[in-house]
Coordinates of C-alpha atoms and ligand atoms in Angstrom, one line a residue:
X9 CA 114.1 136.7 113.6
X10 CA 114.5 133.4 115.4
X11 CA 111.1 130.9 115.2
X12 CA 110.5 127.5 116.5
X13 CA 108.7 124.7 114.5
X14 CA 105.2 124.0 115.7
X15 CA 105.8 120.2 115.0
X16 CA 109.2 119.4 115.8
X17 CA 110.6 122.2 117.8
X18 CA 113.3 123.0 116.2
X19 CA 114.5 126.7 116.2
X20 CA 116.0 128.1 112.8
X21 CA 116.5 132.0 111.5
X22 CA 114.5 133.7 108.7
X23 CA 114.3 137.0 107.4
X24 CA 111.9 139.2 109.3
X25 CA 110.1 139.9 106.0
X26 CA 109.2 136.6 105.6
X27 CA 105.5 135.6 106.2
X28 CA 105.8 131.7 105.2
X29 CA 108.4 129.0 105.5
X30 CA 109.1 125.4 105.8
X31 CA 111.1 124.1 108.2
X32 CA 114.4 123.0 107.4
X33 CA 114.6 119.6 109.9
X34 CA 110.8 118.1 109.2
X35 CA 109.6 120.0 106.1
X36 CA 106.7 121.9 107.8
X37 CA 105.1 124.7 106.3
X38 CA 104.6 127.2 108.9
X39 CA 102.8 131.2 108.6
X40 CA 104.4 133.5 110.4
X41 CA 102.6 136.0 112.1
X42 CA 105.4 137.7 114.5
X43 CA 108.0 135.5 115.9
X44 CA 105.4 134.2 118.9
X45 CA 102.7 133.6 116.2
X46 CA 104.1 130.9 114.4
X47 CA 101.0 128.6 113.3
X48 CA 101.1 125.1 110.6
X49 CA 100.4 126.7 107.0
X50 CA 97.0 125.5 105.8
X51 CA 97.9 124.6 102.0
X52 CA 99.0 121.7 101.2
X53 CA 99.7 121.9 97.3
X54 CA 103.0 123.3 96.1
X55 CA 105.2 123.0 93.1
X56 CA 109.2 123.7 91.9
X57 CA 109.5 126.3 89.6
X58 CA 111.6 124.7 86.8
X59 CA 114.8 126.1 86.9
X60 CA 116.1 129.0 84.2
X61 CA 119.4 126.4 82.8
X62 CA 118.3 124.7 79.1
X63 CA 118.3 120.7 80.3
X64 CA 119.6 119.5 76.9
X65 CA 123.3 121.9 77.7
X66 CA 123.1 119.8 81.3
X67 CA 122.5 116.8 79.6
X68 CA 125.2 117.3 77.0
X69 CA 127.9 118.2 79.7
X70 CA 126.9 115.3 81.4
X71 CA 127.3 113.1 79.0
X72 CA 130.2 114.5 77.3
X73 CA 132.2 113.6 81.0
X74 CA 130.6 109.9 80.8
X75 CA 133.4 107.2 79.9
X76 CA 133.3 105.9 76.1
X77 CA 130.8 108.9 75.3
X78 CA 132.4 110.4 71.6
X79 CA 134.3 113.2 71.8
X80 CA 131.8 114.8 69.3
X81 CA 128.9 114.1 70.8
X82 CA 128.0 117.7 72.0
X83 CA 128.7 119.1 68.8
X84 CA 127.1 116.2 66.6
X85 CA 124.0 115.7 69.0
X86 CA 120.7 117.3 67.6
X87 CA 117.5 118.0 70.3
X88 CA 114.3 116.2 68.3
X89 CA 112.0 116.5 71.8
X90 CA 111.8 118.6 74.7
X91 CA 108.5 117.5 77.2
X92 CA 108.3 119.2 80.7
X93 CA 106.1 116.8 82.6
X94 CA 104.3 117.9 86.0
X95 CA 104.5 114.8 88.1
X96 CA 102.4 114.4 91.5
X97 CA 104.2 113.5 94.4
X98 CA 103.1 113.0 97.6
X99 CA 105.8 114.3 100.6
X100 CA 106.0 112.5 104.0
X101 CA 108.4 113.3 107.1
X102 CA 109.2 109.5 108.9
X103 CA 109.9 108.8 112.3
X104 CA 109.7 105.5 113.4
X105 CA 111.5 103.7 116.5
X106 CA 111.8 100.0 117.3
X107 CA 112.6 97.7 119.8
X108 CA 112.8 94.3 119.7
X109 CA 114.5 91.3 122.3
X110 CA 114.8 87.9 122.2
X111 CA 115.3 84.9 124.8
X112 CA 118.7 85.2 125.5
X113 CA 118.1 88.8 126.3
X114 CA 120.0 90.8 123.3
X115 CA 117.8 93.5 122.2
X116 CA 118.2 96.3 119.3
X117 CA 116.8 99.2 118.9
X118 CA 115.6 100.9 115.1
X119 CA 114.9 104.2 114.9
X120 CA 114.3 106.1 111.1
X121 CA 113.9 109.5 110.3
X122 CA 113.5 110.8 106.3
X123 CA 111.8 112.4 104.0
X124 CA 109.7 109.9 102.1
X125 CA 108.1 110.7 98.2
X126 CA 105.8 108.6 96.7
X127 CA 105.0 109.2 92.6
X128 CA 101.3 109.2 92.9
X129 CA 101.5 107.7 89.3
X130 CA 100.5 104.0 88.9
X131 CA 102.4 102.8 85.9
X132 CA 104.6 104.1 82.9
X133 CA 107.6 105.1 81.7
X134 CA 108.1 108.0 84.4
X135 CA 107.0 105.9 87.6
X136 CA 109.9 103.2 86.4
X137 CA 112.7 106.2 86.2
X138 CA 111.8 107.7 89.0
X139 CA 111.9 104.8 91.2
X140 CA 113.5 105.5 94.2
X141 CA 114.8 109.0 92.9
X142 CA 115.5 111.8 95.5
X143 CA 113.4 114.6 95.4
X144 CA 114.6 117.7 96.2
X145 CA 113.2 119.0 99.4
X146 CA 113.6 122.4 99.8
X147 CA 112.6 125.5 97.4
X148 CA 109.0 125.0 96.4
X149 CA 106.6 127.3 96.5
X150 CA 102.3 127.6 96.8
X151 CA 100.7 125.6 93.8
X152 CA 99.7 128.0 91.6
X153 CA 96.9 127.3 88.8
X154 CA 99.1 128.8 85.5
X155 CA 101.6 125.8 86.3
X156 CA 98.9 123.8 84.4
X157 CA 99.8 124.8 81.2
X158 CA 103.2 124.9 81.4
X159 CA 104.0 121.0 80.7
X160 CA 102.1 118.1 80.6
X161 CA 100.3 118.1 83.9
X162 CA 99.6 114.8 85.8
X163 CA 96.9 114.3 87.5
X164 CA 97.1 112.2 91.4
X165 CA 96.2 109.0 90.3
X166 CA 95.4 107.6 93.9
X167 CA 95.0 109.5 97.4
X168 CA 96.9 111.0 99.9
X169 CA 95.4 108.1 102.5
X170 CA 96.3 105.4 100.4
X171 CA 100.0 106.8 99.8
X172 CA 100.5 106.8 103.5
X173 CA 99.0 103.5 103.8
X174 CA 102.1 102.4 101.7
X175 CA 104.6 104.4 103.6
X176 CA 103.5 103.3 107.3
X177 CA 103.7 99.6 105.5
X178 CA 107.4 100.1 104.3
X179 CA 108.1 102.1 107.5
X180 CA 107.4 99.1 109.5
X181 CA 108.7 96.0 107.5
X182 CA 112.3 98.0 107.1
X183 CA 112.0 98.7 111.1
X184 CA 111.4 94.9 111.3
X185 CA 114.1 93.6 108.7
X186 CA 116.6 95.8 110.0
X187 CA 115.7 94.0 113.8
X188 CA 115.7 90.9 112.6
X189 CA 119.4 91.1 111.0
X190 CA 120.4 92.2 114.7
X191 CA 118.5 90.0 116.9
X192 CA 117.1 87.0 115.4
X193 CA 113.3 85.1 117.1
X194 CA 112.7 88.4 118.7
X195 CA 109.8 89.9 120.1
X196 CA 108.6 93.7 119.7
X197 CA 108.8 95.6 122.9
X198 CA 107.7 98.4 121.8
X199 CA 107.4 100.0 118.6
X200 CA 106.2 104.1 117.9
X201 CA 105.7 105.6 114.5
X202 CA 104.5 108.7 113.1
X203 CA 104.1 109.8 109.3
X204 CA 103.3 113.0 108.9
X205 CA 101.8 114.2 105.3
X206 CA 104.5 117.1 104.2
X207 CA 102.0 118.2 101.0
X208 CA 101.5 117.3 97.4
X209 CA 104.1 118.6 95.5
X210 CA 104.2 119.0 91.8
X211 CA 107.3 118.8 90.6
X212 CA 108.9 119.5 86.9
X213 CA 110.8 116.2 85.1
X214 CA 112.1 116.6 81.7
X215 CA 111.7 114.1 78.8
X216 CA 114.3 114.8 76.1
X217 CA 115.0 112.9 73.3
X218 CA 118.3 113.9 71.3
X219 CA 119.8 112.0 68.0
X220 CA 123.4 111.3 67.6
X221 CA 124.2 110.2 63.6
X222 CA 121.4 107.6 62.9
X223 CA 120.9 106.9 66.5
X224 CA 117.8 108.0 69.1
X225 CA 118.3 108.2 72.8
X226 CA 116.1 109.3 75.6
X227 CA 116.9 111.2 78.9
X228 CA 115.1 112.2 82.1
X229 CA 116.3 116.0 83.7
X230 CA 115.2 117.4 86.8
X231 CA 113.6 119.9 86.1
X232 CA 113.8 121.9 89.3
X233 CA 117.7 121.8 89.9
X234 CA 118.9 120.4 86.7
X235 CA 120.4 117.0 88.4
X236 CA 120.6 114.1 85.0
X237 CA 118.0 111.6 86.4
X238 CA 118.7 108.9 83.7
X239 CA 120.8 109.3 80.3
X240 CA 121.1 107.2 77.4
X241 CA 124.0 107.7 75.2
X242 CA 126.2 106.4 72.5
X243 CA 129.4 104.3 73.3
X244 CA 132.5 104.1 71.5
X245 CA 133.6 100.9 69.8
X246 CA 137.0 101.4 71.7
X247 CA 135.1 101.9 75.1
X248 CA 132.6 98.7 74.3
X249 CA 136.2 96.8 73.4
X250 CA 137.3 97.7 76.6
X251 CA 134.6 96.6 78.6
X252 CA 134.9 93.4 77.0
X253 CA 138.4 92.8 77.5
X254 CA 137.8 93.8 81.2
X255 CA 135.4 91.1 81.0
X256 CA 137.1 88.5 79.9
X257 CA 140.0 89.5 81.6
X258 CA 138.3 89.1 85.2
X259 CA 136.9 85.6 84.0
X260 CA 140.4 84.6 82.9
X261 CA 141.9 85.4 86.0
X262 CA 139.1 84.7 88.3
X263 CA 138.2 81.6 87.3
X264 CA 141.4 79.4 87.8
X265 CA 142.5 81.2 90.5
X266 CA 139.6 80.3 92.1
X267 CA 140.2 77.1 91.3
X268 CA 144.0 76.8 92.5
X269 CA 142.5 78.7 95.9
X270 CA 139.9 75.5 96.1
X271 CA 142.6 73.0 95.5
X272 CA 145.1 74.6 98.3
X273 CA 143.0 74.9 101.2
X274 CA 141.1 71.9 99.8
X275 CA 137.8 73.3 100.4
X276 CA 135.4 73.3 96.8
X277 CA 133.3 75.4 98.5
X278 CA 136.4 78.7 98.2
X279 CA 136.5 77.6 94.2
X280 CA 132.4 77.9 94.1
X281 CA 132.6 81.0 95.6
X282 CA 135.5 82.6 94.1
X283 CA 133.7 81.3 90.6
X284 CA 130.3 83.3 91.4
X285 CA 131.9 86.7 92.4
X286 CA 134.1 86.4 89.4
X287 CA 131.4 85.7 86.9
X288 CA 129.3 88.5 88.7
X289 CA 132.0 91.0 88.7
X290 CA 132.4 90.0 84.8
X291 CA 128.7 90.9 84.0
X292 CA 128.5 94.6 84.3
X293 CA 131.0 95.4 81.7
X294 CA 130.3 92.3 79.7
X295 CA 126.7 93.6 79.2
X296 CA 127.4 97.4 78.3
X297 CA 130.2 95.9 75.6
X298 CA 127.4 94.1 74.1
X299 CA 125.0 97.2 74.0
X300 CA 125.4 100.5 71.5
X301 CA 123.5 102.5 74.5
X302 CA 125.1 103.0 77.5
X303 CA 123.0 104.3 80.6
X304 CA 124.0 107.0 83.3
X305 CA 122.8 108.8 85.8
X306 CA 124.3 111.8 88.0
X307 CA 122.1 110.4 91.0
X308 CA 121.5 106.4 91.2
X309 CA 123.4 103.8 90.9
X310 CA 122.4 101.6 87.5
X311 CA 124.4 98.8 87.9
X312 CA 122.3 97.1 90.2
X313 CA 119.5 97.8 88.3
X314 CA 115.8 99.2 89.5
X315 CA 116.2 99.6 92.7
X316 CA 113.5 97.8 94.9
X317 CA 110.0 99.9 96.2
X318 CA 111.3 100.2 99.4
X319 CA 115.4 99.6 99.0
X320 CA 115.2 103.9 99.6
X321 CA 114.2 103.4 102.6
X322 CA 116.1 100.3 104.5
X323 CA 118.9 101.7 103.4
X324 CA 118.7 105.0 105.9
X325 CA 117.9 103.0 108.6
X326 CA 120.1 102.9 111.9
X327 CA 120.2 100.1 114.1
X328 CA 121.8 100.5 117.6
X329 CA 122.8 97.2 119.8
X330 CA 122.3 98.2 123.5
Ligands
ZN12 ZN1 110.1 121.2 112.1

């Protein structure tokens, strides 16, 4: 049967045995009644059921694909701990819209729509990894008291208010940066927003911790679809020797050709330049030769290290000149 979203209006197809459901474009949980009775579902606590795949084999495969990872390290890795955490996280759907002008007339026009998460966790190891991490969306179900004592179960650590207080605060300073790089000394026009609480969500992250020879290394697993949230593993001393020689190799070349650049065109400022992007193209693999660890994950990008609080969110935005 075809039913249409209470909150966004959207139309979608579900089986006609199904009672429940969330809709697919803003994450609603709706009850079914018959396809005219279609009302917003009154619980707000779910969970993912972890899924059936051992997280140590999808951490292995992953990091047996990685570059400089040993060839042995599937079959000389040894599991020493296997944690399933319960983390808290609060859902929100986003919309916000924008519009800013300035003197001269030019005006823009932001507009965001997203899923937003927010670890209602203060501090610790799992609030830093999962910084800016992707959630899944789709495929939980009712909270369900026995999920308790499957893992280690975390507690909210603040409110539902006060995680929406932070979202409608990032909301609007990424509407506003994103104006400002478009139309600079402008005014707001007008400027709509709505967050919309999506439900508390418990949702399974695996800790593991696997030794390789004398060596321990840590890794985070999703627990509900198996994605490798963060991985530690061993590098090769040919892999760290190539990193270094890709290093200094960039350095050696960047350098004085930025330098013979400077002195063609006559402008110091190209040799500057040309010296900076050189020496920051150089640090990536300079570091990881220097380190036995090397990091990965299948979903963020490391290099760039943590990303920033709200970097998730600018980076969706839109802007439109009109
Ligand atoms: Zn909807």
């Amino acid at each position: 049967m075809k039913v249409r979203c209470t909150y966004c209006g959207a139309e979608f197809e579900v089986p006609n045995t199904v009672r429940t459901t969330t809709c697919p474009y803003c994450g609603l949980t709706l009850t079914i009644k018959s396809p005219e009775e279609v009302q917003p579902a009154e619980v707000d606590h779910y969970y993912f059921p972890v899924a059936p795949k051992d997280p140590f084999l999808s951490l292995m495969e992953f990091v047996s694909r990685e570059y400089g990872a040993p060839e042995d390290i599937e079959a000389a890795s040894t599991l020493e701990k296997r944690e399933l955490h319960y983390i808290p996280v609060y859902f929100f759907h986003v919309r916000g819209c924008m519009r800013v002008a300035n003197f001269e007339g030019n005006s823009a026009h932001a507009t965001e729509v997203l899923f937003y998460p927010i670890v209602a966790l203060r501090k610790g190891r799992l609030v830093e990894v999962l910084r800016g991490y992707p959630f899944a969306v789709r495929g939980r179900r009712f909270f369900d008291v026995s999920v308790k004592k499957k893992g280690v179960y975390h507690e909210p650590e603040f409110d539902r208010a006060y995680a929406q207080r932070i979202v409608e605060a990032a909301l609007m300073s990424a509407l506003r940066d994103e104006a400002r790089a478009c139309v600079p000394d402008y005014t707001i026009e007008e400027s709509v927003k709505s967050v919309e609480f999506r439900g508390l969500v418990h949702y399974p992250i695996w800790r593991l911790v696997y030794r390789y020879r004398w060596r321990r290394y840590e890794a985070f697993v999703d627990g509900a679809d198996g994605r490798i949230i963060l991985a530690e593993y061993p590098q090769t001393l040919t892999a760290r020797a190539a990193c270094f020689g890709l290093a200094f190799l960039l350095l050696a070349t960047g350098l004085p050709l930025s330098i013979a650049i400077g002195l063609l065109i006559k402008a110091p400022l190209a040799t500057i330049t040309g010296a900076i992007a050189s020496v920051a193209g150089a640090v990536p693999p300079l570091k990881r030769a220097l380190h036995v660890k090397a990091r990965g994950s299948e979903v963020m990008e490391l290099e760039k290290g943590q990303p920033k609080p709200f970097e998730a969110l600018t980076k969706y935005i839109r802007v439109r000149k009109l």
